[in-house]
CSV table of C-alpha atoms in Angstrom, one decimal:
chain,number,residue,atom,x,y,z
E,1,MET,CA,56.1,226.7,116.4
E,2,LYS,CA,57.7,226.8,119.8
E,3,ILE,CA,58.6,223.5,121.4
E,4,CYS,CA,59.4,223.2,125.1
E,5,ILE,CA,61.2,220.2,126.5
E,6,ILE,CA,61.2,219.6,130.2
E,7,GLY,CA,64.3,217.7,131.5
E,8,GLY,CA,67.7,217.3,130.0
E,9,VAL,CA,70.2,214.5,130.3
E,10,ALA,CA,69.5,211.4,128.1
E,11,GLY,CA,65.8,211.8,127.2
E,12,GLY,CA,65.4,215.6,126.9
E,13,ALA,CA,68.8,216.4,125.2
E,14,THR,CA,68.3,213.5,122.7
E,15,ALA,CA,64.7,214.7,121.9
E,16,ALA,CA,65.9,218.3,121.4
E,17,ALA,CA,68.8,217.2,119.1
E,18,ARG,CA,66.5,214.9,117.1
E,19,LEU,CA,63.8,217.6,116.7
E,20,ARG,CA,66.4,220.1,115.5
E,21,ARG,CA,67.6,217.6,112.9
E,22,LEU,CA,64.0,217.2,111.7
E,23,SER,CA,63.3,220.9,111.5
E,24,GLU,CA,65.5,223.9,111.4
E,25,HIS,CA,62.6,226.3,111.7
E,26,HIS,CA,61.0,225.5,115.1
E,27,SER,CA,62.0,227.3,118.2
E,28,ILE,CA,63.2,224.8,120.8
E,29,VAL,CA,63.6,225.5,124.5
E,30,LEU,CA,65.0,222.9,126.9
E,31,PHE,CA,64.4,223.3,130.7
E,32,GLU,CA,66.6,221.4,133.2
E,33,LYS,CA,66.4,221.9,136.9
E,34,GLY,CA,70.0,220.8,137.5
E,35,PRO,CA,73.2,222.3,136.2
E,36,PHE,CA,73.9,219.7,133.5
E,37,ILE,CA,72.0,218.8,130.4
E,38,SER,CA,74.1,215.9,129.2
E,39,PHE,CA,76.3,213.5,131.2
E,40,ALA,CA,77.2,209.8,131.1
E,41,ASN,CA,74.9,208.2,133.6
E,42,CYS,CA,76.5,204.8,132.9
E,43,GLY,CA,79.8,206.3,134.2
E,44,LEU,CA,78.5,207.3,137.6
E,45,PRO,CA,79.4,204.0,139.3
E,46,TYR,CA,83.0,204.4,138.0
E,47,HIS,CA,83.2,207.9,139.4
E,48,VAL,CA,81.8,206.8,142.8
E,49,GLY,CA,84.2,203.8,142.8
E,50,GLY,CA,87.2,206.1,142.1
E,51,VAL,CA,88.0,204.7,138.6
E,52,ILE,CA,87.0,208.0,137.0
E,53,LYS,CA,88.5,210.7,139.2
E,54,SER,CA,87.0,213.9,137.8
E,55,ARG,CA,83.3,214.4,137.6
E,56,GLU,CA,83.9,216.7,134.6
E,57,LYS,CA,84.9,213.6,132.6
E,58,LEU,CA,81.3,212.5,132.7
E,59,ILE,CA,79.9,215.7,131.1
E,60,LEU,CA,79.2,215.1,127.4
E,61,ARG,CA,77.9,218.5,126.5
E,62,THR,CA,77.7,221.8,128.3
E,63,PRO,CA,74.6,223.9,127.9
E,64,GLU,CA,76.6,226.5,125.9
E,65,ASP,CA,78.0,223.8,123.5
E,66,PHE,CA,74.5,222.3,123.1
E,67,GLN,CA,73.0,225.6,122.3
E,68,LYS,CA,75.7,226.5,119.8
E,69,THR,CA,75.6,223.1,118.0
E,70,PHE,CA,71.8,222.6,117.9
E,71,GLN,CA,70.4,226.1,118.2
E,72,VAL,CA,68.3,225.0,121.1
E,73,GLU,CA,67.7,227.6,123.9
E,74,VAL,CA,69.0,225.9,127.1
E,75,ARG,CA,67.8,227.0,130.5
E,76,VAL,CA,69.6,225.1,133.3
E,77,LEU,CA,68.7,225.6,136.9
E,78,HIS,CA,65.0,226.2,135.8
E,79,GLU,CA,62.3,224.0,137.2
E,80,VAL,CA,59.0,223.7,135.5
E,81,THR,CA,56.4,223.6,138.2
E,82,ALA,CA,53.2,223.7,136.1
E,83,ILE,CA,51.9,223.2,132.6
E,84,ASN,CA,48.8,224.9,131.4
E,85,ARG,CA,47.8,223.0,128.2
E,86,GLU,CA,44.8,225.3,127.4
E,87,SER,CA,46.8,228.5,127.4
E,88,LYS,CA,50.0,226.8,126.2
E,89,THR,CA,52.1,228.2,129.0
E,90,LEU,CA,54.5,227.0,131.6
E,91,THR,CA,55.2,228.1,135.1
E,92,VAL,CA,59.0,228.1,135.7
E,93,ARG,CA,61.0,228.6,138.8
E,94,ASN,CA,64.5,230.1,138.3
E,95,LEU,CA,66.7,228.2,140.8
């Protein structure tokens, strides 16, 4: 079975990691339209306020690290623009 997750960050990355723990056999692909799949949202006010100087300190996992750790195919800078449930296909725009 192939599972596609649309959106990274807290919800998508957490769902992908949990699915991988539940099954080692499914193919999992994570699509994220931005460049990051996992960052500390709660730290953003501290970055904006200058307490956390480097934006990189907020990044929890890189796409490469996530893919290596969880064997999840990660496609950053890919926007899903349509879902066809009948044919089980996605329309994806490579940004």
